[in-house]
Tab-separated table of C-alpha atoms in Angstrom:
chain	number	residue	atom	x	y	z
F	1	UNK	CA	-41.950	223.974	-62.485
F	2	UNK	CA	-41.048	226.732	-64.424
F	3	UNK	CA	-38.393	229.584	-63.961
F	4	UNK	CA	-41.709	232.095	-63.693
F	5	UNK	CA	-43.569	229.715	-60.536
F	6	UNK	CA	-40.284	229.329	-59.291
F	7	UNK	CA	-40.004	233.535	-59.185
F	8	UNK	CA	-43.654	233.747	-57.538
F	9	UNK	CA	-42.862	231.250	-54.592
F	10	UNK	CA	-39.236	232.567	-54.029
F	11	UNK	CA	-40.737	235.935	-53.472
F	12	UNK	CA	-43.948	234.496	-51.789
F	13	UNK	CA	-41.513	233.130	-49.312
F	14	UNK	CA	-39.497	236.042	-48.583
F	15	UNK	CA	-42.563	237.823	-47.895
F	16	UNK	CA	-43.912	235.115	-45.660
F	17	UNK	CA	-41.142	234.656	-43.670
F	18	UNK	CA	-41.511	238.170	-42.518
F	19	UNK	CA	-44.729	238.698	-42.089
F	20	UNK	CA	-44.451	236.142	-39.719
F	21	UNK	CA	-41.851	237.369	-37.752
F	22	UNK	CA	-43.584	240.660	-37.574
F	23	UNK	CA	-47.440	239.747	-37.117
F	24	UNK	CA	-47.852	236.096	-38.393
F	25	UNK	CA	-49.994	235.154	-41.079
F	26	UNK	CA	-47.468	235.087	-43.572
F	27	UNK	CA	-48.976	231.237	-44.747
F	28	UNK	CA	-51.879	233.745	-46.502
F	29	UNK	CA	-49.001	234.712	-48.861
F	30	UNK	CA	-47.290	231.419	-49.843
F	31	UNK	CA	-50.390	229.309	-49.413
F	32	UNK	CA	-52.382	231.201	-52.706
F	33	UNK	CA	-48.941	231.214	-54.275
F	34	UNK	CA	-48.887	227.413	-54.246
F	35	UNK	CA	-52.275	227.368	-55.161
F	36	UNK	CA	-51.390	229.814	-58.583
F	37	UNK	CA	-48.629	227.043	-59.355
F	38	UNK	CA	-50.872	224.389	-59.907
F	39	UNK	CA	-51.165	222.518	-56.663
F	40	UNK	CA	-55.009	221.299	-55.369
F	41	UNK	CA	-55.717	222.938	-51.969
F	42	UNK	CA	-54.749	219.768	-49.796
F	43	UNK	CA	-51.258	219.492	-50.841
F	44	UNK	CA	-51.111	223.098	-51.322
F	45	UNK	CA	-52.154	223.875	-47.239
F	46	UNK	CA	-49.821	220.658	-46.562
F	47	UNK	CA	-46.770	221.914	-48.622
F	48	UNK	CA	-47.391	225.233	-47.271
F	49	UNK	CA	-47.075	224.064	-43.947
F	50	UNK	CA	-43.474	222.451	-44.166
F	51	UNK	CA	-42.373	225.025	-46.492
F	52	UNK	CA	-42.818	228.206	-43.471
F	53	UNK	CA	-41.319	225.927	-41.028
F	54	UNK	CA	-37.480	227.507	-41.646
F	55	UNK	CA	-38.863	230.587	-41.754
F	56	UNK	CA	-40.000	230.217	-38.144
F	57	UNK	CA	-36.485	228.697	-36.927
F	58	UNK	CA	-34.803	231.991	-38.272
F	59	UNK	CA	-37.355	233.809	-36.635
F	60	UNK	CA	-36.224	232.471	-33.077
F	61	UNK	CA	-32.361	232.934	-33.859
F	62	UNK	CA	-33.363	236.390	-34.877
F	63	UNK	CA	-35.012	237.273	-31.688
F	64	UNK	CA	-33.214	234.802	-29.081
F	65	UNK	CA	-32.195	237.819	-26.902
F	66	UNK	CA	-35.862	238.737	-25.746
F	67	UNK	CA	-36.530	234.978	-24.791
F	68	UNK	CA	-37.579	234.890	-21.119
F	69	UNK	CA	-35.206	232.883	-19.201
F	70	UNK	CA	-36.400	229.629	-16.822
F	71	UNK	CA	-37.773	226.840	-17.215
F	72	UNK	CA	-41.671	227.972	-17.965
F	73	UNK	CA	-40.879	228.894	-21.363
F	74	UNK	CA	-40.106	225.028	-22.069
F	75	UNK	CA	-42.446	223.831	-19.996
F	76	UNK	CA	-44.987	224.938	-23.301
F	77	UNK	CA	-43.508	222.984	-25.893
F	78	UNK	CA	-44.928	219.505	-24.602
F	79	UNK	CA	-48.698	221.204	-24.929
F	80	UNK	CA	-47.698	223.128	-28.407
F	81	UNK	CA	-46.466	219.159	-29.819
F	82	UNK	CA	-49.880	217.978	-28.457
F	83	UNK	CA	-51.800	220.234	-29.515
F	84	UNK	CA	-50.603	220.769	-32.766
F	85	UNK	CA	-50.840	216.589	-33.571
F	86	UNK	CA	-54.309	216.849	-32.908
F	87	UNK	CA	-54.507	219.558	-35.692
F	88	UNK	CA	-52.517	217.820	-37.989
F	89	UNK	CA	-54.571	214.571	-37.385
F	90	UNK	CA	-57.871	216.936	-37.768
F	91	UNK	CA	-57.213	218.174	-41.231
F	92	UNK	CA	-56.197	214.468	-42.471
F	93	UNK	CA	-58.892	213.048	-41.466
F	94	UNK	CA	-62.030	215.567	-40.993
F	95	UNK	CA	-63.870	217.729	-43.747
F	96	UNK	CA	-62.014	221.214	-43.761
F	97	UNK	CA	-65.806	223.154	-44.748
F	98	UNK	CA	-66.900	223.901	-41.561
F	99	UNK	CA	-63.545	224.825	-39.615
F	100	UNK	CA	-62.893	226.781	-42.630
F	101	UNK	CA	-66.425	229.123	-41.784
F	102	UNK	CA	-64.843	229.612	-38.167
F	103	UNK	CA	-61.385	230.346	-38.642
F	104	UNK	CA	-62.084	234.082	-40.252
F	105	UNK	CA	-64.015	234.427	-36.403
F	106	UNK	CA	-60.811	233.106	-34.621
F	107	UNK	CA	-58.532	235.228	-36.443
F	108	UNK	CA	-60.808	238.891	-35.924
F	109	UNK	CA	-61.336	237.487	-32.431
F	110	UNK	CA	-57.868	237.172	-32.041
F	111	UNK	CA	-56.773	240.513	-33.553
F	112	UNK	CA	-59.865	242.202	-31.006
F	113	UNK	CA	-58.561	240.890	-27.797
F	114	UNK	CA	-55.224	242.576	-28.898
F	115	UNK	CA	-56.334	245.446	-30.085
F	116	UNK	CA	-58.563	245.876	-26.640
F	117	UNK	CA	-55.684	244.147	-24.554
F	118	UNK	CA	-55.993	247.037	-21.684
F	119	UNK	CA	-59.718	247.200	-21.117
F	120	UNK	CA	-59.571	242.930	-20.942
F	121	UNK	CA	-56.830	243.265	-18.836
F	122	UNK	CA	-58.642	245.580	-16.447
F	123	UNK	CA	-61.505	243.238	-16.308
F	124	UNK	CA	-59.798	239.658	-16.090
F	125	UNK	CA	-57.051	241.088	-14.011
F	126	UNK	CA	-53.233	242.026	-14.778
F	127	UNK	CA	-51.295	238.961	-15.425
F	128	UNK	CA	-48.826	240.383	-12.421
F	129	UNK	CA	-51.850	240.019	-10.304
F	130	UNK	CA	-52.813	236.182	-10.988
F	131	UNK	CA	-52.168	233.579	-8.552
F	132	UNK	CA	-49.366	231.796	-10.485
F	133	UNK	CA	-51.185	228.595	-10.760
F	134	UNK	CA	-53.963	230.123	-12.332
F	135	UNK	CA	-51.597	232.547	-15.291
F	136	UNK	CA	-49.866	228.858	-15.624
F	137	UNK	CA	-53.123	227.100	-16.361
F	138	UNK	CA	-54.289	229.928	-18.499
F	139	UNK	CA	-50.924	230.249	-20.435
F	140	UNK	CA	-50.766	226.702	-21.152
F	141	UNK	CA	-54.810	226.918	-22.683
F	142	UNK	CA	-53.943	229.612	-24.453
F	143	UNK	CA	-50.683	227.997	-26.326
F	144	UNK	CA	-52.864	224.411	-26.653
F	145	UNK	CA	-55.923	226.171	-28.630
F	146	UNK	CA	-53.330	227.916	-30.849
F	147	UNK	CA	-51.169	225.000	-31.680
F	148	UNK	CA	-54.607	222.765	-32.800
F	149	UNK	CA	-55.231	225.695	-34.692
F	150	UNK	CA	-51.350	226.227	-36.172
F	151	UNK	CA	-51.578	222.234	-37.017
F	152	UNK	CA	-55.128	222.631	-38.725
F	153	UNK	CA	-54.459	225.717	-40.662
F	154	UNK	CA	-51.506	227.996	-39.279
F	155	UNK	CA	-52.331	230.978	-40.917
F	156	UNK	CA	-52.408	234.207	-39.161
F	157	UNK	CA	-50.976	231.603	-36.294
F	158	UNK	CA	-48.767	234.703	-34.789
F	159	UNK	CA	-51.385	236.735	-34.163
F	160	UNK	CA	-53.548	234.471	-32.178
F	161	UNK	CA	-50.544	233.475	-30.344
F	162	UNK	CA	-49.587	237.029	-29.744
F	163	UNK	CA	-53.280	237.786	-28.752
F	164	UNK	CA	-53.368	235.529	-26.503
F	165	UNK	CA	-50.090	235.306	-24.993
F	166	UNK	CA	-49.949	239.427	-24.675
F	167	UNK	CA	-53.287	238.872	-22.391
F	168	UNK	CA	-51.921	236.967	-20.120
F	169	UNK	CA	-47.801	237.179	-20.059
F	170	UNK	CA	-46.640	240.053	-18.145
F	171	UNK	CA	-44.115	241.104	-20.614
F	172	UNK	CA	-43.132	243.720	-23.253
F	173	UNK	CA	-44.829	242.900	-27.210
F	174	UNK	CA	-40.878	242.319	-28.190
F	175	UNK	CA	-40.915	239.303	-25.761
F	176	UNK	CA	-44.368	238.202	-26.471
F	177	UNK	CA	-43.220	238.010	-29.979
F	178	UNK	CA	-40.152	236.187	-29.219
F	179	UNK	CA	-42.315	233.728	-27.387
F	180	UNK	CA	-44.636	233.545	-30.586
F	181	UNK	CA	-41.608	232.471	-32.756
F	182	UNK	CA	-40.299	229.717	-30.130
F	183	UNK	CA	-43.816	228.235	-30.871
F	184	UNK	CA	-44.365	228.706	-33.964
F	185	UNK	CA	-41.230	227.158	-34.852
F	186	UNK	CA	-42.407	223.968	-32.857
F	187	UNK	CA	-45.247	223.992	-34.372
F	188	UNK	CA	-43.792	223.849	-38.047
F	189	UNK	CA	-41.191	221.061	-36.829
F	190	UNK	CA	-44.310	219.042	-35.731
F	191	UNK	CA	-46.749	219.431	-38.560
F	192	UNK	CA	-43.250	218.616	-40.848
F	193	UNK	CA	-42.685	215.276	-39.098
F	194	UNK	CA	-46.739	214.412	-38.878
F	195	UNK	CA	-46.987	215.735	-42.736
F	196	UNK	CA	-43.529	213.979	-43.813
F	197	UNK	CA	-45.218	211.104	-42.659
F	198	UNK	CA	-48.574	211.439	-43.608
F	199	UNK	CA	-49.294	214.346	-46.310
F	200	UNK	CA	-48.884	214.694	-49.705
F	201	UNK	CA	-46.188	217.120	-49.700
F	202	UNK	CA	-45.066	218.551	-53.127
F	203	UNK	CA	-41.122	218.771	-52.061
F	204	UNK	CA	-39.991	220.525	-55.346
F	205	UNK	CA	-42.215	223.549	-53.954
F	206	UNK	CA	-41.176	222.992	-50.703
F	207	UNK	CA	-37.235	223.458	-51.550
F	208	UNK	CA	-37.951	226.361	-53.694
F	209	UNK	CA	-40.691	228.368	-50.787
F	210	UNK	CA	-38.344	227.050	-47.279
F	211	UNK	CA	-35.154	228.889	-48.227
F	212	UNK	CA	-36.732	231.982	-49.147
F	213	UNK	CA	-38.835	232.118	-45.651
F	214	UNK	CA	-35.931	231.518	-43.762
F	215	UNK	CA	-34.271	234.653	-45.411
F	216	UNK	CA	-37.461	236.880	-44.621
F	217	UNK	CA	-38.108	234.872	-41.080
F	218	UNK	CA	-34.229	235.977	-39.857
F	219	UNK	CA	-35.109	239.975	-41.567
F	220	UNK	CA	-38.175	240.292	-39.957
F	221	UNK	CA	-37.412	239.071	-36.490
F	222	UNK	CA	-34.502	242.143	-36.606
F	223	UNK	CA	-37.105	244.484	-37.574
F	224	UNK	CA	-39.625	243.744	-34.792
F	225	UNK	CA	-36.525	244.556	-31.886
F	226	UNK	CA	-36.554	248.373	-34.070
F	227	UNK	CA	-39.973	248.952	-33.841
F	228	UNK	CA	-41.823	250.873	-30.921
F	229	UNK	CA	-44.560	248.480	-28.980
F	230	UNK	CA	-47.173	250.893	-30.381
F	231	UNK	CA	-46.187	250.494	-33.761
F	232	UNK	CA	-45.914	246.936	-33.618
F	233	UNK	CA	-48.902	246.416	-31.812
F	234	UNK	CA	-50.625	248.206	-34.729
F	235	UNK	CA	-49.251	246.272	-37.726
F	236	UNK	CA	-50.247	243.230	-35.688
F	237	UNK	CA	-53.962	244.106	-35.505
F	238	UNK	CA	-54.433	245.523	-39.321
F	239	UNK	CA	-52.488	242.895	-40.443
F	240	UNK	CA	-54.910	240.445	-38.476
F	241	UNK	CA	-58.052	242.734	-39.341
F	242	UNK	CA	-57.251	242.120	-43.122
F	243	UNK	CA	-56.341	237.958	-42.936
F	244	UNK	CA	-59.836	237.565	-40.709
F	245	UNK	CA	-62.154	239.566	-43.484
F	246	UNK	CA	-59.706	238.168	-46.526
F	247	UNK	CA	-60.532	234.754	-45.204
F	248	UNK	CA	-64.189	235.275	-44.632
F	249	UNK	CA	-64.567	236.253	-47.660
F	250	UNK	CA	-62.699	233.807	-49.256
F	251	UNK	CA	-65.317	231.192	-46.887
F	252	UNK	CA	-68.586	232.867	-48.163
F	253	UNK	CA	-67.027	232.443	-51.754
């Protein structure tokens, strides 16, 4: 690698890490970077997906104080592992083509049901008035459908998870977000392991990407405490808006 690929993935990574502290999708940065290097797509999606992972652990030390206390909070992580195996087991052993034509419809179907988040809410009901074995069941679908997805893919992971998660968690963006990062982390410490294991990782891009996203992941998880709910809620959706028609695009091409 030389010093010029080892300039584009250092800032690549920096970028990532907090983009996806802020909105998620930061993998759409470092994932075409790999590609630039010289990496085929495989090892570049793999790669990419170990390389974001310290990102996503700064990311949760950066916003620890809006965790929700109690024991629900953990009770997610057994479904996000699950669910993001099954990803990880999906893109080793299926053909990516046709997941790749519906993930551009996940990602601008995640980014609407933020975006309309108050009109759903008035017609599913306010997660404050949900029998709590129902919000339970629902919370748990909603982190199992994004971790197959994070384990597939993972881009624009954040913003389904904050989509989702903001629909039916009654709780401030900040929090929502700090939620995001607690599984998004997971899910980059379980598509590691299954990847470690399994993938063909290139590690020399993966040393030279991982410390740079854990830089940005730890900046960006500051920034998102500073910014109103309005504001953040906004970069969230254009920032989703633009991954979903970037990777349509990039599907139809």
């Amino acid at each position: 690698m030389d010093l010029s690929s080892a300039a584009l993935l250092v800032t690549a990574g920096l970028a990532a890490g907090t983009v996806n502290a802020v909105a998620g999708g930061g993998s759409l940065i470092t994932f075409p970077a790999l590609i630039a290097v010289g990496l085929p797509p495989i090892p570049a999606n793999v790669s990419n997906s170990v390389s974001v992972f310290p990102g996503y652990v700064a990311s949760v030390a950066g916003s620890r104080a809006d965790l929700p206390r109690g024991r629900s909070l953990w009770l997610l992580l057994p479904t996000t592992v699950a669910g993001t195996i099954v990803g990880c087991l999906l893109l080793l052993a299926t053909p990516a083509r046709a997941f790749e034509l519906t993930v551009p419809f996940l990602v601008l179907g995640a980014t609407a049901v933020l975006a309309f988040q108050d009109p759903l809410r008035r017609l599913v009901g306010h997660p404050a008035d949900l029998a709590p074995r129902r919000r339970t069941v629902t919370v748990q679908a909603m982190v199992a459908v994004g971790a197959v997805y994070g384990g597939y893919f993972g881009a624009a992971l954040g913003v389904m998870l904050v989509a989702g998660l903001a629909l039916v968690l009654d709780a401030t963006l900040a929090r929502v977000s700090a939620v995001k990062n607690l599984l998004s982390a997971t899910v980059g410490l379980t598509t590691l392991v299954v990847f470690a294991l399994f993938g063909p990782i290139n590690w020399a891009a993966v040393a030279v990407v991982a410390p740079a996203t854990l830089v940005g992941g730890y900046a960006g998880a500051r920034l998102v405490r500073r910014l109103p709910p309005v504001v953040l809620k906004t970069l969230i959706v254009v920032f989703g808006t633009g991954i979903g028609l970037y990777l349509l695009w990039r599907a139809l091409h």
